[in-house]
């Protein structure tokens, strides 16, 4: 059995912002009013080496750093709210409470916003909202609380965590199906944000920037020159890549990786090859065995996997006719997709299991999801935040008003908002 040293956690503790150890956590704090460090331009501060001051500093790019900065602003806003209502709270109390609130907001956005956009169907929308609110829905839960168990009231607010006899952790299988680098582009299309050129439907293109210019230390400098608002609006108006074969970002095939201190390593890496190697090294089952372990039907020929003749020809060239040799990551990208799904059905099975487990096995979403732990106002902050759009609107209302048409910030911002459907979600027929 392989042993792997990790510096990051699978818990939803916001460590990507706050750090994973004492030194990292101290590095990001101001030690006044519970707040975290943020630069005057709204982006992450950087040390004398040019390394970002944040919880996770390895292999960063401007888009990732931007989201870190957004939730630093969220944390600091929670601190300001708490200080106003609880003037007796010291720096440590403000920091710890704001961290709980912000981490819960991130988890909620991930559950009922990001995942719903990734699996864009009424069925999955209902399922993810049931995970958080239960069959009775948000209005009932907000009114009377989580009184009726996980089915009717959702997993959040359970009296006790449920780990099913296994201490909570993220499995290697989950790590494997979450390899989604194909979502990233090779270039970022910057939009013109001149006041006289505001057009939610079709913002004018200013120029394109290679992703190689937006990674690492130099990428941090470039991001600062572009600015938070233009970066955010530009990313919002650019669709992500498809999780399919032959769509891996070229810049990640010769990537300058960083060590745990954020310093560049001397040798380039091919991330696509490394992902295959890691699965093999760690004993993650090949595609067919993986499906069998999930009690899913295995494939018996390449045509069971995909209708794409070019893909089948390439698979035969690499693996011959031995379908049992098919690597998991290759199979996930080749697999026919369910309508509305950005990911494969095989990956979805793992998502389904872990999405529930990440809530029900965490005491901060069960036993301690209460006013005593979060404060009354902190819990209200979490309960009234539904989407990433809510978070952006809290800090940059002009951006959402001027540049975002869509319902979710994870959609392309120029897309139409979701239509109003009067038939209750649970009563709608499947497409």
Tab-separated table of C-alpha atoms in Angstrom:
chain	number	residue	atom	x	y	z
A	1	UNK	CA	0.000	0.000	0.000
A	2	UNK	CA	1.417	3.384	-1.000
A	3	UNK	CA	1.951	6.203	1.478
A	4	UNK	CA	1.533	9.802	0.346
A	5	UNK	CA	2.601	12.902	2.243
A	6	UNK	CA	0.034	15.664	1.887
A	7	UNK	CA	0.185	19.280	2.979
A	8	UNK	CA	-3.499	19.973	2.304
A	9	UNK	CA	-6.677	18.729	3.941
A	10	UNK	CA	-9.913	17.372	2.525
A	11	UNK	CA	-12.013	19.039	5.192
A	12	UNK	CA	-14.103	22.057	4.293
A	13	UNK	CA	-12.152	24.273	6.646
A	14	UNK	CA	-11.197	26.979	4.157
A	15	UNK	CA	-7.521	26.027	4.438
A	16	UNK	CA	-6.993	27.155	0.842
A	17	UNK	CA	-7.397	30.660	2.295
A	18	UNK	CA	-6.352	30.199	5.923
A	19	UNK	CA	-3.425	27.780	5.672
A	20	UNK	CA	-2.774	24.195	6.738
A	21	UNK	CA	-0.387	24.647	9.651
A	22	UNK	CA	0.380	27.185	12.365
A	23	UNK	CA	3.040	29.006	10.350
A	24	UNK	CA	0.779	29.251	7.328
A	25	UNK	CA	-2.156	30.481	9.387
A	26	UNK	CA	-0.081	33.138	11.124
A	27	UNK	CA	1.291	34.288	7.786
A	28	UNK	CA	-2.112	35.332	6.419
A	29	UNK	CA	-3.398	37.110	9.534
A	30	UNK	CA	-3.274	40.800	10.421
A	31	UNK	CA	-3.805	40.052	14.155
A	32	UNK	CA	-6.210	42.928	14.455
A	33	UNK	CA	-10.002	42.587	14.489
A	34	UNK	CA	-9.694	38.992	13.271
A	35	UNK	CA	-8.865	40.026	9.727
A	36	UNK	CA	-6.705	38.527	6.983
A	37	UNK	CA	-4.158	40.307	4.827
A	38	UNK	CA	-5.332	41.766	1.515
A	39	UNK	CA	-3.715	44.357	-0.740
A	40	UNK	CA	-5.145	47.770	-1.478
A	41	UNK	CA	-6.098	46.731	-5.024
A	42	UNK	CA	-8.278	43.910	-3.692
A	43	UNK	CA	-5.880	41.145	-4.733
A	44	UNK	CA	-3.668	38.969	-2.553
A	45	UNK	CA	-0.643	40.525	-0.911
A	46	UNK	CA	2.701	39.084	-1.969
A	47	UNK	CA	5.893	38.689	0.010
A	48	UNK	CA	9.340	39.938	-0.975
A	49	UNK	CA	9.785	36.862	-3.192
A	50	UNK	CA	6.562	37.560	-5.080
A	51	UNK	CA	4.804	34.542	-3.534
A	52	UNK	CA	1.131	35.154	-2.675
A	53	UNK	CA	0.236	35.418	1.002
A	54	UNK	CA	-2.578	32.909	1.220
A	55	UNK	CA	-3.384	29.445	2.491
A	56	UNK	CA	-2.488	27.505	-0.657
A	57	UNK	CA	0.376	29.062	-2.607
A	58	UNK	CA	1.520	26.243	-4.895
A	59	UNK	CA	0.926	26.341	-8.640
A	60	UNK	CA	-1.328	29.383	-8.480
A	61	UNK	CA	-2.675	31.341	-11.413
A	62	UNK	CA	-4.459	34.681	-11.484
A	63	UNK	CA	-7.960	33.191	-11.538
A	64	UNK	CA	-7.325	30.978	-8.529
A	65	UNK	CA	-5.702	33.829	-6.610
A	66	UNK	CA	-8.662	36.044	-7.474
A	67	UNK	CA	-11.110	33.629	-5.836
A	68	UNK	CA	-8.855	33.392	-2.793
A	69	UNK	CA	-8.877	37.193	-2.564
A	70	UNK	CA	-12.668	37.322	-2.933
A	71	UNK	CA	-13.134	35.071	0.077
A	72	UNK	CA	-10.523	36.977	2.069
A	73	UNK	CA	-12.779	39.993	1.526
A	74	UNK	CA	-15.734	37.863	2.616
A	75	UNK	CA	-13.909	36.844	5.797
A	76	UNK	CA	-12.983	40.438	6.594
A	77	UNK	CA	-16.569	41.591	6.041
A	78	UNK	CA	-17.795	38.930	8.459
A	79	UNK	CA	-15.229	40.208	10.983
A	80	UNK	CA	-16.570	43.749	10.635
A	81	UNK	CA	-20.141	42.552	11.121
A	82	UNK	CA	-19.218	40.506	14.191
A	83	UNK	CA	-17.166	43.294	15.758
A	84	UNK	CA	-20.109	45.679	15.432
A	85	UNK	CA	-22.499	43.254	17.109
A	86	UNK	CA	-20.073	41.752	19.636
A	87	UNK	CA	-17.640	44.519	20.702
A	88	UNK	CA	-16.275	42.251	23.457
A	89	UNK	CA	-14.927	39.706	20.928
A	90	UNK	CA	-11.123	39.839	20.774
A	91	UNK	CA	-9.017	39.273	17.661
A	92	UNK	CA	-8.864	35.495	18.100
A	93	UNK	CA	-12.605	35.112	18.657
A	94	UNK	CA	-13.395	37.276	15.639
A	95	UNK	CA	-10.942	35.332	13.468
A	96	UNK	CA	-12.194	31.889	14.470
A	97	UNK	CA	-15.874	32.756	14.153
A	98	UNK	CA	-15.409	34.496	10.805
A	99	UNK	CA	-13.446	31.498	9.565
A	100	UNK	CA	-16.320	29.172	10.441
A	101	UNK	CA	-18.830	31.408	8.689
A	102	UNK	CA	-16.714	31.890	5.564
A	103	UNK	CA	-15.863	28.187	5.313
A	104	UNK	CA	-19.567	27.351	5.549
A	105	UNK	CA	-20.357	29.865	2.807
A	106	UNK	CA	-17.753	28.222	0.558
A	107	UNK	CA	-19.209	24.776	1.267
A	108	UNK	CA	-22.741	25.978	0.576
A	109	UNK	CA	-21.775	27.674	-2.686
A	110	UNK	CA	-20.005	24.476	-3.735
A	111	UNK	CA	-23.026	22.337	-2.868
A	112	UNK	CA	-26.002	24.262	-4.230
A	113	UNK	CA	-24.406	26.484	-6.864
A	114	UNK	CA	-21.217	25.085	-8.416
A	115	UNK	CA	-22.337	21.437	-8.423
A	116	UNK	CA	-25.752	22.340	-9.820
A	117	UNK	CA	-24.132	24.205	-12.714
A	118	UNK	CA	-21.802	21.261	-13.327
A	119	UNK	CA	-24.766	18.853	-13.498
A	120	UNK	CA	-27.365	21.094	-15.098
A	121	UNK	CA	-30.620	19.132	-14.728
A	122	UNK	CA	-33.751	19.601	-12.634
A	123	UNK	CA	-33.095	16.256	-10.942
A	124	UNK	CA	-29.642	17.249	-9.746
A	125	UNK	CA	-30.823	20.705	-8.730
A	126	UNK	CA	-33.423	19.042	-6.534
A	127	UNK	CA	-30.917	16.526	-5.178
A	128	UNK	CA	-28.270	19.038	-4.144
A	129	UNK	CA	-30.808	21.357	-2.552
A	130	UNK	CA	-32.289	18.387	-0.677
A	131	UNK	CA	-28.793	17.650	0.657
A	132	UNK	CA	-28.707	21.105	2.233
A	133	UNK	CA	-32.373	21.873	2.930
A	134	UNK	CA	-34.241	18.556	2.725
A	135	UNK	CA	-37.460	17.770	0.861
A	136	UNK	CA	-39.342	20.428	2.813
A	137	UNK	CA	-37.103	23.111	1.338
A	138	UNK	CA	-35.411	26.309	2.432
A	139	UNK	CA	-38.465	28.240	3.634
A	140	UNK	CA	-39.567	25.491	6.009
A	141	UNK	CA	-36.041	24.847	7.301
A	142	UNK	CA	-35.376	28.557	7.833
A	143	UNK	CA	-38.613	28.773	9.820
A	144	UNK	CA	-38.507	25.693	12.051
A	145	UNK	CA	-34.961	24.358	11.708
A	146	UNK	CA	-33.692	20.830	11.028
A	147	UNK	CA	-36.302	18.940	13.037
A	148	UNK	CA	-37.295	16.091	10.778
A	149	UNK	CA	-34.123	14.201	9.915
A	150	UNK	CA	-31.933	14.151	6.798
A	151	UNK	CA	-34.627	13.353	4.238
A	152	UNK	CA	-37.100	16.086	5.140
A	153	UNK	CA	-34.698	18.649	6.648
A	154	UNK	CA	-31.404	17.878	4.902
A	155	UNK	CA	-27.980	16.855	6.168
A	156	UNK	CA	-26.981	20.284	7.464
A	157	UNK	CA	-27.970	20.660	11.107
A	158	UNK	CA	-28.152	16.955	12.001
A	159	UNK	CA	-27.844	16.326	15.734
A	160	UNK	CA	-24.739	14.177	15.281
A	161	UNK	CA	-22.241	13.604	12.460
A	162	UNK	CA	-22.630	10.367	10.505
A	163	UNK	CA	-19.344	8.903	9.309
A	164	UNK	CA	-20.674	5.349	8.767
A	165	UNK	CA	-17.881	3.932	10.898
A	166	UNK	CA	-15.061	5.469	8.872
A	167	UNK	CA	-13.333	8.718	9.931
A	168	UNK	CA	-13.917	11.438	7.373
A	169	UNK	CA	-11.389	11.791	4.575
A	170	UNK	CA	-11.332	12.326	0.830
A	171	UNK	CA	-10.641	9.095	-1.038
A	172	UNK	CA	-8.117	8.630	-3.821
A	173	UNK	CA	-11.075	7.806	-6.072
A	174	UNK	CA	-12.565	11.243	-5.444
A	175	UNK	CA	-9.235	12.922	-6.132
A	176	UNK	CA	-9.012	10.999	-9.406
A	177	UNK	CA	-12.455	11.927	-10.736
A	178	UNK	CA	-11.898	15.556	-9.736
A	179	UNK	CA	-9.038	15.975	-12.208
A	180	UNK	CA	-10.690	18.697	-14.277
A	181	UNK	CA	-7.837	20.607	-15.853
A	182	UNK	CA	-9.587	20.479	-19.239
A	183	UNK	CA	-11.912	23.164	-17.883
A	184	UNK	CA	-9.037	25.654	-18.121
A	185	UNK	CA	-8.362	27.538	-21.375
A	186	UNK	CA	-5.067	28.232	-23.111
A	187	UNK	CA	-5.819	31.952	-23.269
A	188	UNK	CA	-7.853	34.356	-21.158
A	189	UNK	CA	-9.975	36.747	-23.207
A	190	UNK	CA	-9.870	40.148	-21.526
A	191	UNK	CA	-13.003	42.272	-21.863
A	192	UNK	CA	-13.153	46.033	-22.318
A	193	UNK	CA	-14.788	47.514	-19.213
A	194	UNK	CA	-14.962	51.110	-20.392
A	195	UNK	CA	-18.127	52.720	-18.928
A	196	UNK	CA	-19.438	53.657	-22.371
A	197	UNK	CA	-19.044	50.057	-23.580
A	198	UNK	CA	-21.108	48.205	-20.970
A	199	UNK	CA	-22.898	45.358	-22.732
A	200	UNK	CA	-23.979	42.393	-20.623
A	201	UNK	CA	-24.807	40.323	-23.679
A	202	UNK	CA	-21.595	40.889	-25.592
A	203	UNK	CA	-18.795	42.791	-23.828
A	204	UNK	CA	-16.152	43.939	-26.265
A	205	UNK	CA	-12.913	41.981	-26.421
A	206	UNK	CA	-9.860	44.016	-25.475
A	207	UNK	CA	-7.131	41.431	-26.011
A	208	UNK	CA	-6.135	37.851	-25.290
A	209	UNK	CA	-3.587	36.855	-22.666
A	210	UNK	CA	-1.785	33.516	-22.727
A	211	UNK	CA	-2.299	31.444	-19.601
A	212	UNK	CA	1.465	31.028	-19.383
A	213	UNK	CA	1.567	34.751	-18.554
A	214	UNK	CA	-0.893	34.319	-15.683
A	215	UNK	CA	0.759	31.553	-13.656
A	216	UNK	CA	3.237	31.695	-10.796
A	217	UNK	CA	4.997	34.835	-9.595
A	218	UNK	CA	4.999	36.566	-12.970
A	219	UNK	CA	1.327	35.747	-13.321
A	220	UNK	CA	0.711	37.512	-10.032
A	221	UNK	CA	2.352	40.662	-11.359
A	222	UNK	CA	0.347	40.438	-14.565
A	223	UNK	CA	-2.875	39.932	-12.635
A	224	UNK	CA	-2.171	43.014	-10.537
A	225	UNK	CA	-1.695	45.112	-13.672
A	226	UNK	CA	-4.966	43.848	-15.141
A	227	UNK	CA	-6.852	44.364	-11.882
A	228	UNK	CA	-9.426	42.413	-9.886
A	229	UNK	CA	-12.560	43.659	-11.628
A	230	UNK	CA	-11.372	43.163	-15.203
A	231	UNK	CA	-10.070	39.691	-14.356
A	232	UNK	CA	-13.355	38.672	-12.746
A	233	UNK	CA	-15.579	40.038	-15.519
A	234	UNK	CA	-13.352	38.518	-18.212
A	235	UNK	CA	-13.407	35.075	-16.603
A	236	UNK	CA	-17.155	35.355	-16.109
A	237	UNK	CA	-17.748	35.977	-19.808
A	238	UNK	CA	-15.534	33.124	-21.018
A	239	UNK	CA	-16.910	29.603	-21.135
A	240	UNK	CA	-14.822	26.821	-19.640
A	241	UNK	CA	-13.426	23.921	-21.618
A	242	UNK	CA	-15.150	20.568	-22.055
A	243	UNK	CA	-14.045	17.535	-20.059
A	244	UNK	CA	-13.305	15.455	-23.107
A	245	UNK	CA	-10.417	13.865	-24.977
A	246	UNK	CA	-7.916	16.067	-26.861
A	247	UNK	CA	-8.851	19.138	-24.862
A	248	UNK	CA	-6.059	19.284	-22.289
A	249	UNK	CA	-4.562	22.783	-21.861
A	250	UNK	CA	-1.335	22.980	-23.853
A	251	UNK	CA	0.370	25.143	-21.236
A	252	UNK	CA	-0.039	22.373	-18.667
A	253	UNK	CA	1.936	19.944	-20.820
A	254	UNK	CA	5.161	21.828	-19.979
A	255	UNK	CA	4.287	23.394	-16.656
A	256	UNK	CA	6.621	25.182	-14.275
A	257	UNK	CA	5.528	23.671	-10.964
A	258	UNK	CA	6.237	25.039	-7.503
A	259	UNK	CA	7.391	23.411	-4.290
A	260	UNK	CA	5.605	23.766	-0.946
A	261	UNK	CA	7.164	27.215	-0.423
A	262	UNK	CA	5.838	28.549	-3.711
A	263	UNK	CA	9.255	28.551	-5.386
A	264	UNK	CA	9.624	27.342	-8.979
A	265	UNK	CA	11.051	23.882	-9.515
A	266	UNK	CA	13.827	23.525	-12.101
A	267	UNK	CA	12.185	20.808	-14.215
A	268	UNK	CA	9.041	21.176	-16.308
A	269	UNK	CA	6.236	18.662	-15.842
A	270	UNK	CA	3.598	17.253	-18.172
A	271	UNK	CA	0.496	17.452	-15.997
A	272	UNK	CA	-1.567	15.173	-18.250
A	273	UNK	CA	1.028	12.397	-18.018
A	274	UNK	CA	1.488	13.010	-14.289
A	275	UNK	CA	-2.221	12.485	-13.632
A	276	UNK	CA	-2.109	9.062	-15.293
A	277	UNK	CA	1.084	8.201	-13.412
A	278	UNK	CA	-0.370	9.230	-10.047
A	279	UNK	CA	-3.431	7.029	-10.444
A	280	UNK	CA	-1.277	4.052	-11.381
A	281	UNK	CA	1.234	4.690	-8.590
A	282	UNK	CA	-1.482	5.012	-5.948
A	283	UNK	CA	-3.325	1.880	-6.961
A	284	UNK	CA	-6.479	3.576	-8.221
A	285	UNK	CA	-8.345	0.934	-10.268
A	286	UNK	CA	-8.413	1.151	-14.041
A	287	UNK	CA	-11.644	2.357	-15.641
A	288	UNK	CA	-13.507	-0.954	-15.931
A	289	UNK	CA	-12.511	-2.174	-12.471
A	290	UNK	CA	-13.475	1.227	-11.073
A	291	UNK	CA	-16.996	0.851	-12.491
A	292	UNK	CA	-17.284	-2.685	-11.144
A	293	UNK	CA	-16.330	-1.474	-7.667
A	294	UNK	CA	-19.186	1.048	-7.879
A	295	UNK	CA	-21.572	-1.749	-8.979
A	296	UNK	CA	-21.853	-0.107	-12.400
A	297	UNK	CA	-21.961	-2.069	-15.644
A	298	UNK	CA	-18.463	-2.490	-17.091
A	299	UNK	CA	-17.783	-1.979	-20.773
A	300	UNK	CA	-17.085	-5.008	-22.953
A	301	UNK	CA	-15.897	-3.146	-26.060
A	302	UNK	CA	-14.745	0.353	-26.957
A	303	UNK	CA	-18.084	1.115	-28.588
A	304	UNK	CA	-19.727	0.806	-25.147
A	305	UNK	CA	-17.648	3.753	-24.009
A	306	UNK	CA	-18.062	6.203	-26.878
A	307	UNK	CA	-19.598	6.688	-30.323
A	308	UNK	CA	-16.627	8.775	-31.466
A	309	UNK	CA	-14.863	6.703	-34.137
A	310	UNK	CA	-11.690	8.781	-33.932
A	311	UNK	CA	-11.556	8.222	-30.165
A	312	UNK	CA	-12.109	4.478	-30.584
A	313	UNK	CA	-9.269	4.311	-33.107
A	314	UNK	CA	-6.947	6.155	-30.712
A	315	UNK	CA	-7.936	3.932	-27.775
A	316	UNK	CA	-7.177	0.809	-29.825
A	317	UNK	CA	-3.820	2.272	-30.809
A	318	UNK	CA	-2.866	2.775	-27.142
A	319	UNK	CA	-4.564	-0.150	-25.394
A	320	UNK	CA	-5.205	-2.638	-28.190
A	321	UNK	CA	-8.382	-4.620	-27.573
A	322	UNK	CA	-7.710	-5.029	-23.851
A	323	UNK	CA	-10.343	-2.741	-22.355
A	324	UNK	CA	-9.211	-3.701	-18.845
A	325	UNK	CA	-6.037	-1.651	-19.378
A	326	UNK	CA	-7.964	1.583	-19.948
A	327	UNK	CA	-6.768	4.214	-17.468
A	328	UNK	CA	-9.479	5.792	-15.353
A	329	UNK	CA	-8.805	9.387	-16.378
A	330	UNK	CA	-8.812	8.522	-20.071
A	331	UNK	CA	-12.067	6.613	-19.706
A	332	UNK	CA	-13.743	9.452	-17.806
A	333	UNK	CA	-12.892	11.896	-20.596
A	334	UNK	CA	-13.934	9.505	-23.379
A	335	UNK	CA	-17.221	8.419	-21.808
A	336	UNK	CA	-20.531	9.526	-23.312
A	337	UNK	CA	-22.112	12.239	-21.145
A	338	UNK	CA	-25.620	12.382	-19.735
A	339	UNK	CA	-27.481	15.366	-21.202
A	340	UNK	CA	-26.727	18.428	-19.065
A	341	UNK	CA	-23.729	16.828	-17.319
A	342	UNK	CA	-20.254	18.322	-17.675
A	343	UNK	CA	-18.772	15.188	-16.072
A	344	UNK	CA	-19.142	11.501	-16.855
A	345	UNK	CA	-21.671	9.208	-15.217
A	346	UNK	CA	-18.812	7.262	-13.610
A	347	UNK	CA	-17.439	10.409	-11.984
A	348	UNK	CA	-20.957	11.370	-10.952
A	349	UNK	CA	-21.316	8.213	-8.833
A	350	UNK	CA	-18.327	9.306	-6.740
A	351	UNK	CA	-19.633	12.888	-6.596
A	352	UNK	CA	-22.951	11.601	-5.318
A	353	UNK	CA	-21.359	9.715	-2.436
A	354	UNK	CA	-18.849	12.362	-1.409
A	355	UNK	CA	-21.214	15.351	-1.727
A	356	UNK	CA	-23.357	13.914	1.054
A	357	UNK	CA	-20.461	12.635	3.137
A	358	UNK	CA	-18.702	16.007	3.180
A	359	UNK	CA	-21.729	17.457	4.971
A	360	UNK	CA	-22.994	14.654	7.179
A	361	UNK	CA	-19.557	13.647	8.541
A	362	UNK	CA	-18.497	17.180	9.540
A	363	UNK	CA	-19.504	18.377	13.000
A	364	UNK	CA	-19.495	22.005	11.870
A	365	UNK	CA	-22.357	21.204	9.497
A	366	UNK	CA	-24.171	18.945	11.953
A	367	UNK	CA	-23.731	19.074	15.743
A	368	UNK	CA	-22.174	22.535	15.759
A	369	UNK	CA	-24.200	24.158	12.994
A	370	UNK	CA	-25.923	26.449	15.470
A	371	UNK	CA	-25.953	29.951	16.920
A	372	UNK	CA	-23.720	28.958	19.821
A	373	UNK	CA	-20.894	28.070	17.438
A	374	UNK	CA	-21.474	30.516	14.576
A	375	UNK	CA	-23.318	33.258	16.531
A	376	UNK	CA	-26.850	34.240	15.555
A	377	UNK	CA	-25.643	36.749	12.979
A	378	UNK	CA	-22.981	34.403	11.601
A	379	UNK	CA	-25.515	31.644	11.064
A	380	UNK	CA	-27.838	34.121	9.391
A	381	UNK	CA	-24.973	35.146	7.083
A	382	UNK	CA	-24.609	31.536	5.950
A	383	UNK	CA	-28.350	30.952	5.667
A	384	UNK	CA	-28.924	34.027	3.503
A	385	UNK	CA	-26.033	33.333	1.117
A	386	UNK	CA	-27.083	30.968	-1.656
A	387	UNK	CA	-24.667	31.490	-4.529
A	388	UNK	CA	-21.297	32.844	-5.585
A	389	UNK	CA	-23.256	35.661	-7.201
A	390	UNK	CA	-24.435	36.671	-3.711
A	391	UNK	CA	-20.820	36.850	-2.533
A	392	UNK	CA	-19.680	38.897	-5.531
A	393	UNK	CA	-22.682	41.198	-5.200
A	394	UNK	CA	-21.834	41.820	-1.548
A	395	UNK	CA	-18.402	43.184	-2.448
A	396	UNK	CA	-18.777	44.333	-6.063
A	397	UNK	CA	-22.443	45.192	-6.650
A	398	UNK	CA	-21.617	47.270	-9.717
A	399	UNK	CA	-20.097	44.209	-11.414
A	400	UNK	CA	-23.166	42.035	-10.995
A	401	UNK	CA	-25.490	44.873	-11.990
A	402	UNK	CA	-23.576	45.925	-15.086
A	403	UNK	CA	-21.963	42.744	-16.361
A	404	UNK	CA	-23.924	39.679	-15.213
A	405	UNK	CA	-27.184	38.554	-16.834
A	406	UNK	CA	-27.177	34.927	-15.713
A	407	UNK	CA	-28.592	33.391	-12.539
A	408	UNK	CA	-25.349	31.750	-11.391
A	409	UNK	CA	-21.860	33.243	-11.501
A	410	UNK	CA	-20.672	29.799	-12.628
A	411	UNK	CA	-22.610	30.232	-15.879
A	412	UNK	CA	-21.280	32.356	-18.708
A	413	UNK	CA	-22.267	35.811	-17.498
A	414	UNK	CA	-23.799	36.867	-20.812
A	415	UNK	CA	-26.176	33.877	-20.851
A	416	UNK	CA	-29.869	34.329	-20.138
A	417	UNK	CA	-31.047	33.839	-16.546
A	418	UNK	CA	-32.753	30.563	-15.715
A	419	UNK	CA	-36.423	30.783	-16.736
A	420	UNK	CA	-39.068	30.938	-14.033
A	421	UNK	CA	-40.811	27.573	-13.694
A	422	UNK	CA	-44.033	27.581	-11.744
A	423	UNK	CA	-44.280	23.805	-11.410
A	424	UNK	CA	-42.543	22.697	-8.184
A	425	UNK	CA	-39.110	21.195	-8.782
A	426	UNK	CA	-40.031	17.746	-7.463
A	427	UNK	CA	-43.033	17.472	-9.810
A	428	UNK	CA	-41.249	18.264	-13.060
A	429	UNK	CA	-40.781	15.442	-15.528
A	430	UNK	CA	-37.309	14.400	-16.585
A	431	UNK	CA	-36.240	15.681	-20.034
